[in-house]
CSV table of C-alpha atoms and ligand atoms in Angstrom, one decimal:
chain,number,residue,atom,x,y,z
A,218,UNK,CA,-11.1,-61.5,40.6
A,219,UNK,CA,-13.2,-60.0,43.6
A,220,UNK,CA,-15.4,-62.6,45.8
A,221,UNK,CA,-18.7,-61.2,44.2
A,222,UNK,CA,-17.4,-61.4,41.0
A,223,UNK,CA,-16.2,-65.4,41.6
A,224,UNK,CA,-20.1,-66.2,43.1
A,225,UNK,CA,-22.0,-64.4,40.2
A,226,UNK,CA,-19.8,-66.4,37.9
A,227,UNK,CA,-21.0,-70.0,39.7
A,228,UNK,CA,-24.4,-68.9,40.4
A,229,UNK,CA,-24.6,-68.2,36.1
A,230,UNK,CA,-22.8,-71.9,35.7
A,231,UNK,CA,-25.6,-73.3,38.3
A,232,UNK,CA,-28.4,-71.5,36.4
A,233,UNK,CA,-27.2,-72.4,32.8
A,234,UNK,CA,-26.8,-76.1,34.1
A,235,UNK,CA,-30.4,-75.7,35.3
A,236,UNK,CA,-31.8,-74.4,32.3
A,237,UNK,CA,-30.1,-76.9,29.9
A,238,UNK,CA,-31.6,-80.0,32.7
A,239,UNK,CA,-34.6,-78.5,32.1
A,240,UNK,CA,-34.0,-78.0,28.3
A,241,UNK,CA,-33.3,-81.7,28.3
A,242,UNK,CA,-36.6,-82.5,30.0
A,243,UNK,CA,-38.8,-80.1,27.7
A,244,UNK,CA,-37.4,-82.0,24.7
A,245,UNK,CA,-38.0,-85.2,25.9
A,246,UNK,CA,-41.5,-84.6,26.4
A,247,UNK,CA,-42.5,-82.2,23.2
A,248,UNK,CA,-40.2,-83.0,20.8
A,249,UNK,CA,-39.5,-86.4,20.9
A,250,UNK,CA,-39.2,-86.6,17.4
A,251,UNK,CA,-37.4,-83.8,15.8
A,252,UNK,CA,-35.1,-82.7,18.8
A,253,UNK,CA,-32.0,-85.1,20.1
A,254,UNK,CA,-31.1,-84.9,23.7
A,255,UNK,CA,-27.6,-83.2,22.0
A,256,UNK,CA,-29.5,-80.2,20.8
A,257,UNK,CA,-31.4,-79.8,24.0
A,258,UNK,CA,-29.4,-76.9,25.1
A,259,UNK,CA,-29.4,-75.2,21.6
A,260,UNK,CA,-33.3,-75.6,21.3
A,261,UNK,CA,-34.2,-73.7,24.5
A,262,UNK,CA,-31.7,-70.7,22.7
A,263,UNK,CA,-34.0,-71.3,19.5
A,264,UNK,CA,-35.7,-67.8,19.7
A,265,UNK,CA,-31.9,-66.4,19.8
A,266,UNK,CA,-31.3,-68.5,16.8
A,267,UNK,CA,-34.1,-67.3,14.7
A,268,UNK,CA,-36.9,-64.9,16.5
A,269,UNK,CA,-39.1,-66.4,13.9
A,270,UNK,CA,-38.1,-70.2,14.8
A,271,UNK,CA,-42.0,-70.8,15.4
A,272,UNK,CA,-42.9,-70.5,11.9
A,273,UNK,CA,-41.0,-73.2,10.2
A,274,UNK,CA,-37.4,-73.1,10.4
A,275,UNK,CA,-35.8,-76.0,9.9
A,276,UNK,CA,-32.3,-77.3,11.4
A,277,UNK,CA,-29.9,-80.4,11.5
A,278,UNK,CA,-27.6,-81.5,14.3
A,279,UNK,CA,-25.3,-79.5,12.9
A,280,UNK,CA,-27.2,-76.4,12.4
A,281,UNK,CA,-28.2,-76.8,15.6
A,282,UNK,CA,-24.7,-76.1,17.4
A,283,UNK,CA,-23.2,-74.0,14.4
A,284,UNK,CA,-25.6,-71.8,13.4
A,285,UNK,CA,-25.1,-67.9,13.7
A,286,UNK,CA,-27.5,-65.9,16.7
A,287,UNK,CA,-29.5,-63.9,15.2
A,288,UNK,CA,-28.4,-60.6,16.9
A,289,UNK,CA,-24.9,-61.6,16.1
A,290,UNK,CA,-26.1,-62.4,12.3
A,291,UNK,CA,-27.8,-58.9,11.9
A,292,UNK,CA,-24.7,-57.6,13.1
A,293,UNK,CA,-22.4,-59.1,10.8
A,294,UNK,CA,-24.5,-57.5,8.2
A,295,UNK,CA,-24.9,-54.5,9.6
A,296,UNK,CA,-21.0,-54.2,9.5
A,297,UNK,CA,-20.5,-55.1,6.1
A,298,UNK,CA,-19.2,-52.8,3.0
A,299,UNK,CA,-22.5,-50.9,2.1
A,300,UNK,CA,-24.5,-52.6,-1.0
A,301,UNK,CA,-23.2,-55.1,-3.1
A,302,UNK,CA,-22.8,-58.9,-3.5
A,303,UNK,CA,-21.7,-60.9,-0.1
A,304,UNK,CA,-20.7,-64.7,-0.4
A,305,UNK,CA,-21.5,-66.6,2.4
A,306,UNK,CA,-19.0,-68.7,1.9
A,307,UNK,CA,-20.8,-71.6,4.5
A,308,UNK,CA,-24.1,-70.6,4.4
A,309,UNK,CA,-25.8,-73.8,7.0
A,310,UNK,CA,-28.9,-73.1,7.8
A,311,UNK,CA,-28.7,-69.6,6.3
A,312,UNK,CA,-28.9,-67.5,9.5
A,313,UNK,CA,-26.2,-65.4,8.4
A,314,UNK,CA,-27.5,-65.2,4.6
A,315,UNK,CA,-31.1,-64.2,5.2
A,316,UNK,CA,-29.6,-61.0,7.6
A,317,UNK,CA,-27.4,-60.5,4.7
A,318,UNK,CA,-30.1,-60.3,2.4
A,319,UNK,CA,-32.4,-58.2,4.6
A,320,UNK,CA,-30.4,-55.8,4.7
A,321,UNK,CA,-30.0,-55.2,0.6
A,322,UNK,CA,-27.4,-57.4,0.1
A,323,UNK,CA,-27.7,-60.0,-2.7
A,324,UNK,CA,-26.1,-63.3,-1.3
A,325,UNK,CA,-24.4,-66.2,-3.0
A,326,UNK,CA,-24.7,-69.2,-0.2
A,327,UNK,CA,-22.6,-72.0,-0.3
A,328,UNK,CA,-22.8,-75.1,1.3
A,329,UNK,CA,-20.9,-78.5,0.3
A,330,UNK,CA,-24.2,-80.2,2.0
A,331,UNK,CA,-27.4,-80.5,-0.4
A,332,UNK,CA,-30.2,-81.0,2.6
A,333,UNK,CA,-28.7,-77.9,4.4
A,334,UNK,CA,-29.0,-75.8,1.3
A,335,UNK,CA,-32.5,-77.0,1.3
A,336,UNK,CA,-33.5,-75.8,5.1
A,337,UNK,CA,-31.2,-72.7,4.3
A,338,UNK,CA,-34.1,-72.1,1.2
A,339,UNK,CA,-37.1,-73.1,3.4
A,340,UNK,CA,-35.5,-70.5,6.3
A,341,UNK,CA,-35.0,-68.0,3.7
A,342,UNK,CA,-38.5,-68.1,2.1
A,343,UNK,CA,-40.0,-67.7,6.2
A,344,UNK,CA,-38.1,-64.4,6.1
A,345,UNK,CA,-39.0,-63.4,2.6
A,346,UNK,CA,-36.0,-62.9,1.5
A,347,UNK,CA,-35.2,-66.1,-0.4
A,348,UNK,CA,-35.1,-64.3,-4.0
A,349,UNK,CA,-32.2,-61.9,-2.8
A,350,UNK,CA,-30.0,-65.5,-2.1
A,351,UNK,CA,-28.5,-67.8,-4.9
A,352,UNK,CA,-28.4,-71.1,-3.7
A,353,UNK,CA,-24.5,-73.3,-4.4
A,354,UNK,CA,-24.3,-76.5,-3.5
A,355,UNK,CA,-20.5,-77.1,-4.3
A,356,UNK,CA,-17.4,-76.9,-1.6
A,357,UNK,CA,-16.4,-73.5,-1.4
A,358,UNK,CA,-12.6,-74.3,-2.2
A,359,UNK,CA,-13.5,-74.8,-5.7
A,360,UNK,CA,-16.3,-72.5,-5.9
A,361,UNK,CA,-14.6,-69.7,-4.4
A,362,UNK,CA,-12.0,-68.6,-7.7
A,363,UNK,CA,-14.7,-68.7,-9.4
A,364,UNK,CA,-16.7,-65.8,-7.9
A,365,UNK,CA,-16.4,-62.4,-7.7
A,366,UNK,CA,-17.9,-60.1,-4.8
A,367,UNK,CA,-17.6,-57.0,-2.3
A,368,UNK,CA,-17.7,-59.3,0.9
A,369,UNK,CA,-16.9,-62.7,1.7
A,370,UNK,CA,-18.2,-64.1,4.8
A,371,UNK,CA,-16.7,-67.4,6.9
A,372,UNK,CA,-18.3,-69.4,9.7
A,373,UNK,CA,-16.6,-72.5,8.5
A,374,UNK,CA,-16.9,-75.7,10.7
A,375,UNK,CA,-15.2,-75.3,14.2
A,376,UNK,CA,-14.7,-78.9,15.0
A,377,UNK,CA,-17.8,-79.6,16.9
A,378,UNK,CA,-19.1,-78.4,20.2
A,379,UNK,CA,-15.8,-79.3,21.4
A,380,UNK,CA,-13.9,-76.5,20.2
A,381,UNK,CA,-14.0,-75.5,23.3
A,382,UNK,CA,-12.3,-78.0,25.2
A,383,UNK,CA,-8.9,-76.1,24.0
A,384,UNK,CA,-8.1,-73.2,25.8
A,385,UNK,CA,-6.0,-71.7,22.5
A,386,UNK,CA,-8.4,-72.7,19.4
A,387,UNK,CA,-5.5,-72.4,16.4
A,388,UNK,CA,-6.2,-72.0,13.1
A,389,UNK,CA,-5.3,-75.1,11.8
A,390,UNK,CA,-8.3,-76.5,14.3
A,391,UNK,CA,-11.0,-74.8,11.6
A,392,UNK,CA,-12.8,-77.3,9.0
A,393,UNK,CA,-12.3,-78.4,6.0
A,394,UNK,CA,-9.0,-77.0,6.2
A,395,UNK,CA,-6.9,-74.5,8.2
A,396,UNK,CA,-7.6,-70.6,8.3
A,397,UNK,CA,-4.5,-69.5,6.6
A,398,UNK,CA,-5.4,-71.5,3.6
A,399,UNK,CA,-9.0,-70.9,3.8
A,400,UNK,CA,-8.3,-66.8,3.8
A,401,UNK,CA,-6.3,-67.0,1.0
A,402,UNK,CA,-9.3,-69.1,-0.9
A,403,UNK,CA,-11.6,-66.1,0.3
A,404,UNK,CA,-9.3,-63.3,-0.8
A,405,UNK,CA,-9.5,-64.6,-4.6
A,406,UNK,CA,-13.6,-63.0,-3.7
A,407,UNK,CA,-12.3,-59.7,-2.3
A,408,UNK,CA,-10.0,-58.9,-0.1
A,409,UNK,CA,-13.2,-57.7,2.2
A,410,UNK,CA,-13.5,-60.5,4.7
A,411,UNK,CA,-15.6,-60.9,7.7
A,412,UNK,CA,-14.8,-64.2,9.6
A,413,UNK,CA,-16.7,-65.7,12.8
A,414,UNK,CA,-14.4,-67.6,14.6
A,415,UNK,CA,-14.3,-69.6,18.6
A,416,UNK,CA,-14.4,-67.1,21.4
A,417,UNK,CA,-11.1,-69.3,22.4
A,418,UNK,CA,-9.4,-68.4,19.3
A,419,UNK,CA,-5.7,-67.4,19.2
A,420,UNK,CA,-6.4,-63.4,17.6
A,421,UNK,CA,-2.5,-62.9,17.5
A,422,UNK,CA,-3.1,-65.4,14.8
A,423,UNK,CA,-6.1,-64.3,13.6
A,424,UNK,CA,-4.5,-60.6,13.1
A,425,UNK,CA,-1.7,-62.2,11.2
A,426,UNK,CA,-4.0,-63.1,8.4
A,427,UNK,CA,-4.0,-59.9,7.6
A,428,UNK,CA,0.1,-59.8,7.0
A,429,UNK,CA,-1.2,-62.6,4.0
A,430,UNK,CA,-1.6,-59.7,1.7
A,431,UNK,CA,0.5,-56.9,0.7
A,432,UNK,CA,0.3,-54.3,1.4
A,433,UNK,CA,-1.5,-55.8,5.1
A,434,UNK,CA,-5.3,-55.4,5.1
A,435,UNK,CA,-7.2,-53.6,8.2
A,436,UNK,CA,-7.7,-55.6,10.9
A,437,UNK,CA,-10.7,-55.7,13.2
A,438,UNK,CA,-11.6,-58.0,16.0
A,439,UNK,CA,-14.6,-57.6,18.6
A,440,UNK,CA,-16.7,-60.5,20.9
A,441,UNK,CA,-20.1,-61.4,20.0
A,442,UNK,CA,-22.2,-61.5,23.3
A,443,UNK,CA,-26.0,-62.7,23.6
A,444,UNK,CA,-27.5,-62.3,27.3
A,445,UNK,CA,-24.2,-61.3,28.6
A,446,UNK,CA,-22.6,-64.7,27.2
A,447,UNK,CA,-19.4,-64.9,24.8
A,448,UNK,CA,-20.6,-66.6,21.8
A,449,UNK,CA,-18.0,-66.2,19.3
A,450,UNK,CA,-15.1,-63.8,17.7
A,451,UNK,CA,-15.4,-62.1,14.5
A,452,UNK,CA,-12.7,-60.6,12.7
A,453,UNK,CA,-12.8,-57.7,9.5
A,454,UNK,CA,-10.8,-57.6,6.9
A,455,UNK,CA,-10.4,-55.1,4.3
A,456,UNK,CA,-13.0,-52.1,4.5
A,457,UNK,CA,-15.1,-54.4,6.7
A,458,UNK,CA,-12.5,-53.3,9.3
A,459,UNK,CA,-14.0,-49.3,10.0
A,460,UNK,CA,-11.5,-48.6,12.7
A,461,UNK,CA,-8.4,-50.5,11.0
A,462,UNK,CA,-5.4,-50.8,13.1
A,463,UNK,CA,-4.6,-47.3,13.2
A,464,UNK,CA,-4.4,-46.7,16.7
A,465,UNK,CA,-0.3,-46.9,17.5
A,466,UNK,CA,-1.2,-48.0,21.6
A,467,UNK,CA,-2.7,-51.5,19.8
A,468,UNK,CA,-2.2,-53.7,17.3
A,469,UNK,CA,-5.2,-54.9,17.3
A,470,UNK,CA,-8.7,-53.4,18.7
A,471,UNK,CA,-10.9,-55.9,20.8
A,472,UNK,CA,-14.6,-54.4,21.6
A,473,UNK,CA,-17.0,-56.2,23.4
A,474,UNK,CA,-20.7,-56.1,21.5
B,725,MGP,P1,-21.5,-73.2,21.8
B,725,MGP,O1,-20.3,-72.7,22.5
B,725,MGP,O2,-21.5,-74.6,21.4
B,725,MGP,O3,-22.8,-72.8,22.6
B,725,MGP,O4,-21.7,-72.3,20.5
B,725,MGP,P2,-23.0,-72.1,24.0
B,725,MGP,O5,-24.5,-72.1,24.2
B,725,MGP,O6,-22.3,-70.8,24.0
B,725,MGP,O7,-22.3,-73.2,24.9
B,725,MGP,P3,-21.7,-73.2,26.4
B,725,MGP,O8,-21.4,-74.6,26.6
B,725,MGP,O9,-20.6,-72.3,26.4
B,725,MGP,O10,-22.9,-72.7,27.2
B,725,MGP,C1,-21.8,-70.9,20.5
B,725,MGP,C2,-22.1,-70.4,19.2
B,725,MGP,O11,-20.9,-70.6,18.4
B,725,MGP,C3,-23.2,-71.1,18.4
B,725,MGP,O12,-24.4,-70.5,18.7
B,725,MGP,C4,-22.7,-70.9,17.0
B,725,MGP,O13,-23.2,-69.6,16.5
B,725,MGP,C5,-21.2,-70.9,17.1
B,725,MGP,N1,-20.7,-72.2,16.7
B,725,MGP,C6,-20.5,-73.2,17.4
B,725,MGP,N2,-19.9,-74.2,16.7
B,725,MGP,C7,-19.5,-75.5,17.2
B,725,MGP,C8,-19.7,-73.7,15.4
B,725,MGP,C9,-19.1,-74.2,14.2
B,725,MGP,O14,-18.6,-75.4,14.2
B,725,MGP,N3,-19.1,-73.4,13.2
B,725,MGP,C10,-19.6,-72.2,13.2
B,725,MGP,N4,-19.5,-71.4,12.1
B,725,MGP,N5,-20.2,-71.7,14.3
B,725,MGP,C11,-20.2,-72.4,15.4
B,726,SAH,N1,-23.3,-69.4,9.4
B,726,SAH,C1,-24.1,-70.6,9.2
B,726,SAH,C2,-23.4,-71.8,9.9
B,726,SAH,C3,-22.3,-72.4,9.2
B,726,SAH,S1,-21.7,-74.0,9.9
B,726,SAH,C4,-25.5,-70.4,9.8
B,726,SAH,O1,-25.7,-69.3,10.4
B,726,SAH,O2,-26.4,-71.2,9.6
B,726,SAH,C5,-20.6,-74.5,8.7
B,726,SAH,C6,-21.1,-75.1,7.4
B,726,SAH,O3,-20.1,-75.3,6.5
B,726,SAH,C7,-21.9,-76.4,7.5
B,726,SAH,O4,-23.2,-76.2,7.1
B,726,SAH,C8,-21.2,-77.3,6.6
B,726,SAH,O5,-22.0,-78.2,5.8
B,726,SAH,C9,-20.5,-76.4,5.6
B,726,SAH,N2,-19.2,-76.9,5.0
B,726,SAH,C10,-18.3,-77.7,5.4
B,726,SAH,N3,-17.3,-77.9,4.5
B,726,SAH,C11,-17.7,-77.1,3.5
B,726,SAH,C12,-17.0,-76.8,2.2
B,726,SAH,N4,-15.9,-77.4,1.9
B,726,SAH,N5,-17.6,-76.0,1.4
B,726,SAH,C13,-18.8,-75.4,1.7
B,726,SAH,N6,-19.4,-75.6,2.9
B,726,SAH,C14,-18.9,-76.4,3.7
């Protein structure tokens, strides 16, 4: 790593610090009431969350840390299988679901939690796309073989913010139980998968997934930046993978988006 490179990295560290201080500050004084000192630095991202934030969205601690960018949401749908019925296997605070649904997809959302099925309705309705989304509250392990559809999407729980106090985020680290078991749960859907995983997690693992059915599915991987920043890794399975693992110099392709 160059000099240059080393003091643009510290200077971004000292500016992020600053802005989430300052984050910190801003809550304190406007939004004593709704926003916890813990979301701070996920309230002054808000706009990234949803562009349309201003007009009512609503969000839980949880949301707060977990919930899918909106560029990387539109994305995700963008990438999907064309038409059709996506689960959203954990739907939160719906940022993935409404993109789905914008886009033409109908959307089954699941989430084990009642209130954040109710924010995922309100932040559906802001969009206008609430009547393209059915609503599940239920725990997608028994849901799932129940349901039939061209994609199933996963942004189950990570662990918390500190996912990424690990430097190798395994699978058995994902919530409410380890990725292995919960791709097998998402296959009885459809073998199309699109998972959104820690930027820190182990892919070699993540690829092997794919050796879970026979013969193996296509296996994409890429990074999900916002303003130059890492935010997560999202895998496709199935025909959500367009450039497979054909390519015989990798076993897996990694793009940066
Ligand atoms: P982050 O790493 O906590 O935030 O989450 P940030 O601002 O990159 O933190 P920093 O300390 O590196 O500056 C980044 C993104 O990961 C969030 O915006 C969510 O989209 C996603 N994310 C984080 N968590 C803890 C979860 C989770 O538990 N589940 C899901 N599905 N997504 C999560
Ligand atoms: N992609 C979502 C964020 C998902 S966070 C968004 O953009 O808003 C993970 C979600 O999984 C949380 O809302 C949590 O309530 C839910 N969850 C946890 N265990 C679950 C289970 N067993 N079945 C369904 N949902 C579950």
């Amino acid at each position: 790593m160059t000099r240059a490179s080393r003091r643009s990295k510290k200077q971004r560290k000292f500016l992020k610090r600053k802005l989430n201080t300052r984050a910190k500050w801003r809550c304190s004084k406007e939004s004593q009431a709704i926003i916890s000192p813990k979301v701070a630095k996920y309230w002054i991202q808000r706009y990234s969350l949803f562009s349309r934030y201003d007009e009512g969205i609503k969000m839980d601690e949880e949301g707060w840390f977990s919930v899918t960018p909106e560029e990387i949401a539109v994305r995700h749908a963008q990438r999907s299988v064309s038409g059709g019925v996506v689960v959203d296997c954990f739907a939160g605070m719906g940022g993935n679901s409404i993109q789905f649904a914008a886009l033409g997809y109908h959307v089954v959302a699941i989430d084990v939690d009642p209130l954040k099925i109710e924010m995922a309705s309100n932040n559906a309705k802001i969009y206008g796309v609430d009547k393209y989304i059915d609503f599940i509250v239920g725990d997608f392990l028994h849901v799932a073989p129940s349901l039939k559809g061209n994609v199933a999407f996963l942004s189950p729980p990570w662990g918390g913010p500190s996912y990424k106090r690990t430097e190798n985020f395994t699978l058995d680290l994902l919530k409410p139980v380890d990725g292995y078991t919960l791709f097998q749960v998402a296959q009885t859907i459809t073998p199309n998968i699109i998972m959104f995983l820690p930027r820190n997690v182990d892919v070699c693992q993540v690829e092997e997934l794919s050796w879970l059915s026979s013969p193996p599915l296509n296996v994409e991987i890429e990074e999900n930046y916002v303003q130059g920043y890492v935010k997560g890794i999202t895998a496709y399975f199935g025909n959500t993978a367009y450039w497979g693992v054909t390519e015989e110099t990798t076993s897996h392709n990694i793009h940066e988006i």
